CSV table of C-alpha atoms in Angstrom, one decimal:
chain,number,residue,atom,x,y,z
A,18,UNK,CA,24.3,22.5,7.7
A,19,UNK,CA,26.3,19.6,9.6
A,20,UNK,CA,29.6,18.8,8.5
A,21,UNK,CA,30.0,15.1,7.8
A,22,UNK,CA,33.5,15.2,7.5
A,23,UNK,CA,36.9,17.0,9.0
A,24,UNK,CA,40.8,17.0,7.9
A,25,UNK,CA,42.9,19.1,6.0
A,26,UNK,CA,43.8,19.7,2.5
A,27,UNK,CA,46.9,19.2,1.0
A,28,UNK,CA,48.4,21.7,-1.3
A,29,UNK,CA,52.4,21.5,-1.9
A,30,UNK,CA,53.7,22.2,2.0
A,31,UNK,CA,50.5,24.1,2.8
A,32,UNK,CA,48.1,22.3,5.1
A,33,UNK,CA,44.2,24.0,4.9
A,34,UNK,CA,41.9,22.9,7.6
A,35,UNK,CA,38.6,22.4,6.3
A,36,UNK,CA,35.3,20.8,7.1
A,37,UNK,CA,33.1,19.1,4.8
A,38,UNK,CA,29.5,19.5,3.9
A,39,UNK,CA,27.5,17.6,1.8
A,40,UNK,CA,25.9,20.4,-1.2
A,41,UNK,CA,22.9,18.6,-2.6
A,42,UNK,CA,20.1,17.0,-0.4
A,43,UNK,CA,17.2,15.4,-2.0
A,44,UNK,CA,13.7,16.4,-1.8
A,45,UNK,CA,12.0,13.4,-3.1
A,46,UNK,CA,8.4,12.8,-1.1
A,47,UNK,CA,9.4,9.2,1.1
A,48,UNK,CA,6.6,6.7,1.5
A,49,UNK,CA,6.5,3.8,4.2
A,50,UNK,CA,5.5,0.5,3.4
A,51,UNK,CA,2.4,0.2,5.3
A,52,UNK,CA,-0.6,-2.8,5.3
A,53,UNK,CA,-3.3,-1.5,2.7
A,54,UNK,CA,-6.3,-3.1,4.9
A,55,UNK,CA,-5.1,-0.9,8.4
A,56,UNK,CA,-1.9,1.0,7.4
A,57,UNK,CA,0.0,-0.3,9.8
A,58,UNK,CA,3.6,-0.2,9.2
A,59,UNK,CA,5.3,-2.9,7.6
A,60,UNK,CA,8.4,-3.7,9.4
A,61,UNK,CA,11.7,-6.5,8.9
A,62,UNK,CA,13.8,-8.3,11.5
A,63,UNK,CA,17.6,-8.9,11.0
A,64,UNK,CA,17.6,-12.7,11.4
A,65,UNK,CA,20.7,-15.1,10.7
A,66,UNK,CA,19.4,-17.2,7.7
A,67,UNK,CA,21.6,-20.4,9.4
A,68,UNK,CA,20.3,-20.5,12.9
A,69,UNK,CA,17.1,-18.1,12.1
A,70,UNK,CA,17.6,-16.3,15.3
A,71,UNK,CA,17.5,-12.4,15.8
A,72,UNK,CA,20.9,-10.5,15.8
A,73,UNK,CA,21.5,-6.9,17.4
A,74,UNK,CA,23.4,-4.4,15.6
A,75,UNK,CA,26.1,-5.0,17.7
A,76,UNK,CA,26.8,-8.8,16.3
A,77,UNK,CA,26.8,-7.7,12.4
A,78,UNK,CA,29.8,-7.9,10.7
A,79,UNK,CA,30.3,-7.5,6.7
A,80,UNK,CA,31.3,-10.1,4.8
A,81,UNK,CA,32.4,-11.1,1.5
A,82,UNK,CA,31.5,-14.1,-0.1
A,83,UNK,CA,34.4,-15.9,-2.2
A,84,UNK,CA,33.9,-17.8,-5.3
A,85,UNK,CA,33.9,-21.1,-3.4
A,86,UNK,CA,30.6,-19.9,-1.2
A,87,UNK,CA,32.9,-19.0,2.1
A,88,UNK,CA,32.6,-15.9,3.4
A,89,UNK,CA,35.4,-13.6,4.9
A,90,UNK,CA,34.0,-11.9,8.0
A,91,UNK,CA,35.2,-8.0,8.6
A,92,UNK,CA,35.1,-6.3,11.5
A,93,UNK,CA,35.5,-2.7,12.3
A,94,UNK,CA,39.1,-3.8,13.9
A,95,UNK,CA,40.0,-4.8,10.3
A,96,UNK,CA,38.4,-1.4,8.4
A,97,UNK,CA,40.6,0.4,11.2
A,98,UNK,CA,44.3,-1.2,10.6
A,99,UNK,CA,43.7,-0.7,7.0
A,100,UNK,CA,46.6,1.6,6.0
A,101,UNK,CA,44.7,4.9,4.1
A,102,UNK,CA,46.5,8.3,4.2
A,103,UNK,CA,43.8,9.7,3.2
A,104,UNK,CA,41.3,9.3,5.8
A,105,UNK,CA,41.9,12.6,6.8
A,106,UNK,CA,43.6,15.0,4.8
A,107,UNK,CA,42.9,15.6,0.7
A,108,UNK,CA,45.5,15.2,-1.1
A,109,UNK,CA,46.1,17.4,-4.2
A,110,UNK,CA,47.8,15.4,-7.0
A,111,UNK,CA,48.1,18.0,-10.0
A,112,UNK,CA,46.1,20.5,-11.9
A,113,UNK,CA,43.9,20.3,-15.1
A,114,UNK,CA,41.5,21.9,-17.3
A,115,UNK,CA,38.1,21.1,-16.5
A,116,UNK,CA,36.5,20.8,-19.8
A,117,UNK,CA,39.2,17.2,-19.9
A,118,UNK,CA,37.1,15.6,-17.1
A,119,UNK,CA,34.3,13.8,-18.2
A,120,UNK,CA,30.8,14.3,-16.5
A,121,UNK,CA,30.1,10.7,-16.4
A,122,UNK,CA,33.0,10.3,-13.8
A,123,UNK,CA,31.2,12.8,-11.2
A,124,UNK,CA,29.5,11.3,-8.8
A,125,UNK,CA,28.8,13.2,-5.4
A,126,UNK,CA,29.4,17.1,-4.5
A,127,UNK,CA,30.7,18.7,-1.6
A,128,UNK,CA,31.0,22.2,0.1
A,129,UNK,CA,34.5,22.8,1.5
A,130,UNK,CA,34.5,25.5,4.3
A,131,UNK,CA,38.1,26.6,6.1
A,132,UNK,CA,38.3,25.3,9.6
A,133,UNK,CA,39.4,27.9,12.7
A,134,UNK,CA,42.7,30.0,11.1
A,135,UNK,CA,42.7,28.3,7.5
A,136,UNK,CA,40.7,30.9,6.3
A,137,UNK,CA,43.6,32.8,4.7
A,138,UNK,CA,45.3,30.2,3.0
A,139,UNK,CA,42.0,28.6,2.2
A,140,UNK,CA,41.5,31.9,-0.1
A,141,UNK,CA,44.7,31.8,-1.7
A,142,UNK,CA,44.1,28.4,-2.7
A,143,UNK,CA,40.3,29.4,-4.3
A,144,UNK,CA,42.0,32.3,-6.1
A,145,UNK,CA,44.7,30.4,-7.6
A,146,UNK,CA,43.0,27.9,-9.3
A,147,UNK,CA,40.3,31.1,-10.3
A,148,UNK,CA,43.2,32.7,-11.8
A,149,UNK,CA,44.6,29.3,-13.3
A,150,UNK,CA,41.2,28.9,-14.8
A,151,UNK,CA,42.2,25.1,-13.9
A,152,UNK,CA,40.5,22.4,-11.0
A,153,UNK,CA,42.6,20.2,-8.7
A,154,UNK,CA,42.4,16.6,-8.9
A,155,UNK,CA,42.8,15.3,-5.8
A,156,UNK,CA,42.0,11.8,-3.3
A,157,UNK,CA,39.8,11.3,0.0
A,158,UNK,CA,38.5,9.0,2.3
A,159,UNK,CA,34.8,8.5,3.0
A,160,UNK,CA,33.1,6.6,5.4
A,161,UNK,CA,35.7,3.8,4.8
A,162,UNK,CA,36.4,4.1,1.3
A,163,UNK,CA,38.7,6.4,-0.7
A,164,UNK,CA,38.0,8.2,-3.8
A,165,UNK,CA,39.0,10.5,-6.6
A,166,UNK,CA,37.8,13.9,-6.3
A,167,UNK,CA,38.3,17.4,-8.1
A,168,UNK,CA,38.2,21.1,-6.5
A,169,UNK,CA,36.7,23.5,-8.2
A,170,UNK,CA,35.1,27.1,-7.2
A,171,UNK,CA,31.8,28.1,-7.5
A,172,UNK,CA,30.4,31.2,-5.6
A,173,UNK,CA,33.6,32.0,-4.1
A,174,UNK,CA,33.4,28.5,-2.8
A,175,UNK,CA,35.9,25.8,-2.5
A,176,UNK,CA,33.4,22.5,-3.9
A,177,UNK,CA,35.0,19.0,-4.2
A,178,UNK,CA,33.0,16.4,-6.4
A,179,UNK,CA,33.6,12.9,-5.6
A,180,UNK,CA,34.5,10.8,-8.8
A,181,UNK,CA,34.3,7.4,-9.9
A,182,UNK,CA,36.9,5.5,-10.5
A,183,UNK,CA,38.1,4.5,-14.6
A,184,UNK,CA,37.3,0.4,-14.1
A,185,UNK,CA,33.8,1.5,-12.5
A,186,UNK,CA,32.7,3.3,-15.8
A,187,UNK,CA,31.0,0.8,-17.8
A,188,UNK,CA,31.6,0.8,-21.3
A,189,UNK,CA,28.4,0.7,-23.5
A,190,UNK,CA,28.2,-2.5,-26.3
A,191,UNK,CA,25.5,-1.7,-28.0
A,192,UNK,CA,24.8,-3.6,-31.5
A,193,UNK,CA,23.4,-0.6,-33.5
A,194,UNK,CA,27.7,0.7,-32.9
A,195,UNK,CA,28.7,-2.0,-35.6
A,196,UNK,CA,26.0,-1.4,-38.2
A,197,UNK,CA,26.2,1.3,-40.9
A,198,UNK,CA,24.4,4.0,-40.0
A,199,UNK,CA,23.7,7.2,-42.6
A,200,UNK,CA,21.3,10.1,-42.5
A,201,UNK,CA,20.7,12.1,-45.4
A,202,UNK,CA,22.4,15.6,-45.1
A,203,UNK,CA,18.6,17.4,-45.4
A,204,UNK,CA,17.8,15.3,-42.3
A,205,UNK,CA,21.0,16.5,-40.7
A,206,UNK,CA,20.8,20.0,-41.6
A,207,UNK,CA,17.0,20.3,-40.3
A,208,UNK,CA,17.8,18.6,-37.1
A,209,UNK,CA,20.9,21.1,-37.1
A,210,UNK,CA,18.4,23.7,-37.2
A,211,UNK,CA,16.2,22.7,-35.1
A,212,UNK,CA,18.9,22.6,-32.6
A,213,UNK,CA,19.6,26.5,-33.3
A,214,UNK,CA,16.2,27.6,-32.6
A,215,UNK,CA,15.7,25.9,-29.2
A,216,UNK,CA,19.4,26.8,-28.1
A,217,UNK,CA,19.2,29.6,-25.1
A,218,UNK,CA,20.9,30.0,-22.0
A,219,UNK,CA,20.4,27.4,-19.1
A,220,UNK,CA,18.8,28.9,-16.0
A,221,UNK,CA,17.6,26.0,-13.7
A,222,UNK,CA,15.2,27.9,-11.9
A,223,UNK,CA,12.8,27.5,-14.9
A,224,UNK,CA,12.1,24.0,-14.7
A,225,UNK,CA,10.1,22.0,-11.9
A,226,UNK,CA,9.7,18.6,-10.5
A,227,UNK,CA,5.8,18.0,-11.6
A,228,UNK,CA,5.6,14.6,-10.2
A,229,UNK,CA,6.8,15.8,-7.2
A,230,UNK,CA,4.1,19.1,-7.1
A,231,UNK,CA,1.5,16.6,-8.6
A,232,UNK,CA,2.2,14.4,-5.3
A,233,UNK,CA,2.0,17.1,-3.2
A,234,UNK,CA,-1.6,18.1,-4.2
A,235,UNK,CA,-2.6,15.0,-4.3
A,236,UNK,CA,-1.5,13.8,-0.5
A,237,UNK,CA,-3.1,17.8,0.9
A,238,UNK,CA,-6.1,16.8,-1.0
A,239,UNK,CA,-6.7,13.2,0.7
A,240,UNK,CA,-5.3,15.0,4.1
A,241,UNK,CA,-7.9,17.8,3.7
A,242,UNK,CA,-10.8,15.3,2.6
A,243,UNK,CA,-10.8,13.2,5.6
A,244,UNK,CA,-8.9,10.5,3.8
A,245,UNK,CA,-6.5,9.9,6.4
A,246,UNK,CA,-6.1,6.7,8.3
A,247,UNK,CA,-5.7,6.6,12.5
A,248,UNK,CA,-3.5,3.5,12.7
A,249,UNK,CA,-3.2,2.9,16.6
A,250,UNK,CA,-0.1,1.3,17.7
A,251,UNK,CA,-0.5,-2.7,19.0
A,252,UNK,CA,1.7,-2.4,22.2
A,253,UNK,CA,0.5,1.1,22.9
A,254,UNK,CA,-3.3,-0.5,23.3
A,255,UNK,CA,-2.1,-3.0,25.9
A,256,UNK,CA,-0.3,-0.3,27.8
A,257,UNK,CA,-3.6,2.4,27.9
A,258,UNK,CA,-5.7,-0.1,29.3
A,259,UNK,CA,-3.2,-1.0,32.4
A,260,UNK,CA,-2.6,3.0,32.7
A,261,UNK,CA,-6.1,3.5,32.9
A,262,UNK,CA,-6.9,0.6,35.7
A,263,UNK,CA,-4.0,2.6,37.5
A,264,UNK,CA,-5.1,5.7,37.1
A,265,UNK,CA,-8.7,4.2,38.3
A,266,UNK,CA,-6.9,2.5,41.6
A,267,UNK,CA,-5.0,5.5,42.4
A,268,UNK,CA,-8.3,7.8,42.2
A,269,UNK,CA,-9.7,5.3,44.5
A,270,UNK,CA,-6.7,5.3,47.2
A,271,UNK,CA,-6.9,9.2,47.1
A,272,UNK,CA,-10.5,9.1,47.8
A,273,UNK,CA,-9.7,6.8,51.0
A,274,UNK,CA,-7.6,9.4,52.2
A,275,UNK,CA,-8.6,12.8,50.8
A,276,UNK,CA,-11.7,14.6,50.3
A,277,UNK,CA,-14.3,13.7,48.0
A,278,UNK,CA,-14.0,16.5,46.2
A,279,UNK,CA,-10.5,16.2,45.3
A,280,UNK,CA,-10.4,12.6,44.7
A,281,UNK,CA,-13.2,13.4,42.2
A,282,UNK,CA,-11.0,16.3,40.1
A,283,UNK,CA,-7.9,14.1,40.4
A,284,UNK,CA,-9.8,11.2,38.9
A,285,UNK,CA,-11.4,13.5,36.1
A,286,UNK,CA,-8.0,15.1,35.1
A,287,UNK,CA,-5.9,12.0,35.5
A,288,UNK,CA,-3.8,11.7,32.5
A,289,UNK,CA,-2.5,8.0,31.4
A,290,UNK,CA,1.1,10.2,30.8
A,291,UNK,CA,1.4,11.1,34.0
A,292,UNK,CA,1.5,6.9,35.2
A,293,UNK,CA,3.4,6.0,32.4
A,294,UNK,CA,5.6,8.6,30.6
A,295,UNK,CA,6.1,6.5,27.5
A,296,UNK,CA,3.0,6.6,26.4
A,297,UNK,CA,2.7,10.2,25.8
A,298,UNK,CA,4.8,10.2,22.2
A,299,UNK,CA,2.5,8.4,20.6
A,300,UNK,CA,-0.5,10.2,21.6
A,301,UNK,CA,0.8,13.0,20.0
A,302,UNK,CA,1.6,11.3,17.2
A,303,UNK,CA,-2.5,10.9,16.9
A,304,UNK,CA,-3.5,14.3,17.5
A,305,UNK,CA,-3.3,15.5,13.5
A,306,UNK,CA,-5.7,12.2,12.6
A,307,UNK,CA,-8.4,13.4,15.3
A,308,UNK,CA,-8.7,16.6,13.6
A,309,UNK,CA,-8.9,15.8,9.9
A,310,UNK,CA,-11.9,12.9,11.2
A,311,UNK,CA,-13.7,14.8,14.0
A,312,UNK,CA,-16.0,12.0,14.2
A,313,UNK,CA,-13.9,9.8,15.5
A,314,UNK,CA,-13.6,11.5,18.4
A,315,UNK,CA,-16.7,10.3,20.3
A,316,UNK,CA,-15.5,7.0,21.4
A,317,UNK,CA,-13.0,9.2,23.3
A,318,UNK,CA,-15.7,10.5,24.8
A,319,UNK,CA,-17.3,7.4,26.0
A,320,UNK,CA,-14.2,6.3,27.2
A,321,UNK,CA,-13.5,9.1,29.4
A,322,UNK,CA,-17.2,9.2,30.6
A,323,UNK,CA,-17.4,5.6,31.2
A,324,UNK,CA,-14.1,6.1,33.3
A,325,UNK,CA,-15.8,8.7,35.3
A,326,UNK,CA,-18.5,7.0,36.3
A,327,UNK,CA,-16.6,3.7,37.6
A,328,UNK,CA,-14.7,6.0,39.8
A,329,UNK,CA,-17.4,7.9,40.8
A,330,UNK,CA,-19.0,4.6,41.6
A,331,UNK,CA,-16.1,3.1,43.3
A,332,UNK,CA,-15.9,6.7,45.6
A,333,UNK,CA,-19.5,5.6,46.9
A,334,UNK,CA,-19.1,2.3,47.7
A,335,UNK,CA,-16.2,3.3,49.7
A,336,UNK,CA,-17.5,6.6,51.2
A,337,UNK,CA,-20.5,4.5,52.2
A,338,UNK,CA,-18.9,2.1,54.3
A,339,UNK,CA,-18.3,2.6,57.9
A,340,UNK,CA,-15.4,3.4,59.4
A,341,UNK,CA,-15.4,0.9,62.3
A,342,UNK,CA,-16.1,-1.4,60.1
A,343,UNK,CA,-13.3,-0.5,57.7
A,344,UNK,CA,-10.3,0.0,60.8
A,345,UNK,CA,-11.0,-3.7,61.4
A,346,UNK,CA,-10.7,-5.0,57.8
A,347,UNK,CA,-7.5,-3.3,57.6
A,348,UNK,CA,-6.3,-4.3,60.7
């Protein structure tokens, strides 16, 4: 794991070092948005919708729009002179029984590990609130914006869980809340024990993402049926046809001036990624597609056969012209 995040916790006069690591990652399958006729990738452009150009990462600002339709433009010298003390230290504010924090508040959790020699008062701190049975409700400062947060242990393990603030909890206003309501007290018994008999103890190990293991099968099956498209990049076309003319001229220059022999293996094994180095990522990136559809292959073939032949060609014509003759065209 990479900590994201690295300051201190405040607890009374003791200052723990500690460096933060994010505890839950998801493992959701991610799709592109690709062209359905080619798959080519579907890709956006930052443009300015005022002068329609372009703009670099370096030129975006954040802005907020007031009522009136202006905007008040940010820029990280603004974020910065911000005053927030808690941008790198967490500041306990008091203690409380868990079981008066509402779930609905939690919103992100966190591992808390002690940084260099905090380790010792790092442990007094976990086996305090262990002892207090109790968590510590504290503040930090994420990426720019602060937050309330509570400490708990788990595992022996200091774990901070960001929290929502009270005015972002909606409140629900449902119309069914106003009506009178009533179940019968059979109905409420039976769904009582109904309750009873499917009440157990809650291991999470025992239940599964099927979509997610449904999608899996289904993308190995296409991959392992042949149902997998070769999309070739559009500049990286351009570029192997100029890296093989160059590979072709160079075979032709070493001919002129080496041995026929080796001009020939140097033209053979002449690799487009030794001319132009950027162009070998994304022939990799098309090795797995030649495998799952052999037959595509056989253009390759061509290709490289065709290539071998108009060097081999281009060797004779030059090998049969005489060298008098060629002294005084290059003179």
């Amino acid at each position: 794991m990479r900590s994201i995040w690295r300051g201190a916790v405040s607890f009374g006069l003791v200052s723990i070092g500690v460096k933060l690591y994010s505890a839950t990652e998801d493992k959701d399958i991610r799709f592109h948005q690709v062209h359905a006729t080619d798959g080519g990738r579907v890709k956006y452009k930052r443009v300015c919708s005022i002068d329609g150009e372009e703009v670099e990462y370096s030129d975006i600002a954040k802005g907020f729009e007031l009522p009136d339709g202006q905007v008040v433009i940010l820029t990280d010298e603004d974020f910065e002179d911000l005053p927030l003390s808690t941008r790198r230290e967490i500041e306990v504010l008091e203690f409380v029984d868990q079981d008066e924090i509402d779930p609905i508040m939690f919103e992100k959790t966190y591992y808390l590990e002690p940084d260099g020699p905090a380790a010792r008062p790092y442990v007094l701190l976990r086996d305090a609130l262990e002892n207090a049975n109790q968590v510590a409700i504290t503040k930090i400062a994420i990426r720019q914006r602060e937050s309330l947060a509570v400490l708990r242990v788990r595992d022996g393990v200091l774990v901070m869980h960001t929290m929502r603030w009270p005015d972002e909890i909606r409140r629900p206003d449902f119309a069914f809340l106003d009506e009178d309501i009533s179940v019968r007290p059979q109905e409420l018994k039976m769904a009582e024990a109904l309750i009873g008999s499917m009440t157990g103890e809650f291991d999470p190990t025992q239940f599964t993402d099927d979509y997610r293991e449904a999608m899996t099968a289904l993308l190995e099956a296409k991959q392992s049926g042949g149902e997998v498209q070769q999309v070739p990049e559009v500049p990286d076309d351009g570029a192997a046809v100029v890296d093989l003319m160059s590979a072709l001229r160079r075979s032709v220059e070493r001919a002129r001036g080496g041995s026929a022999d080796d001009a020939g293996d140097d033209a053979a094994e002449e690799s487009p990624a030794e001319e132009a180095p950027a162009a070998k990522a994304p022939a990799k990136k098309a090795a797995p597609a030649k495998k799952a559809a052999p037959a595509k292959k056989e253009p390759a073939k061509k290709a490289a056969a065709a290539a071998k032949k108009t060097t081999t060609a281009a060797k004779k014509a030059t090998s049969d012209k005489p060298p008098a003759k060629r002294a005084r065209r290059s003179a």
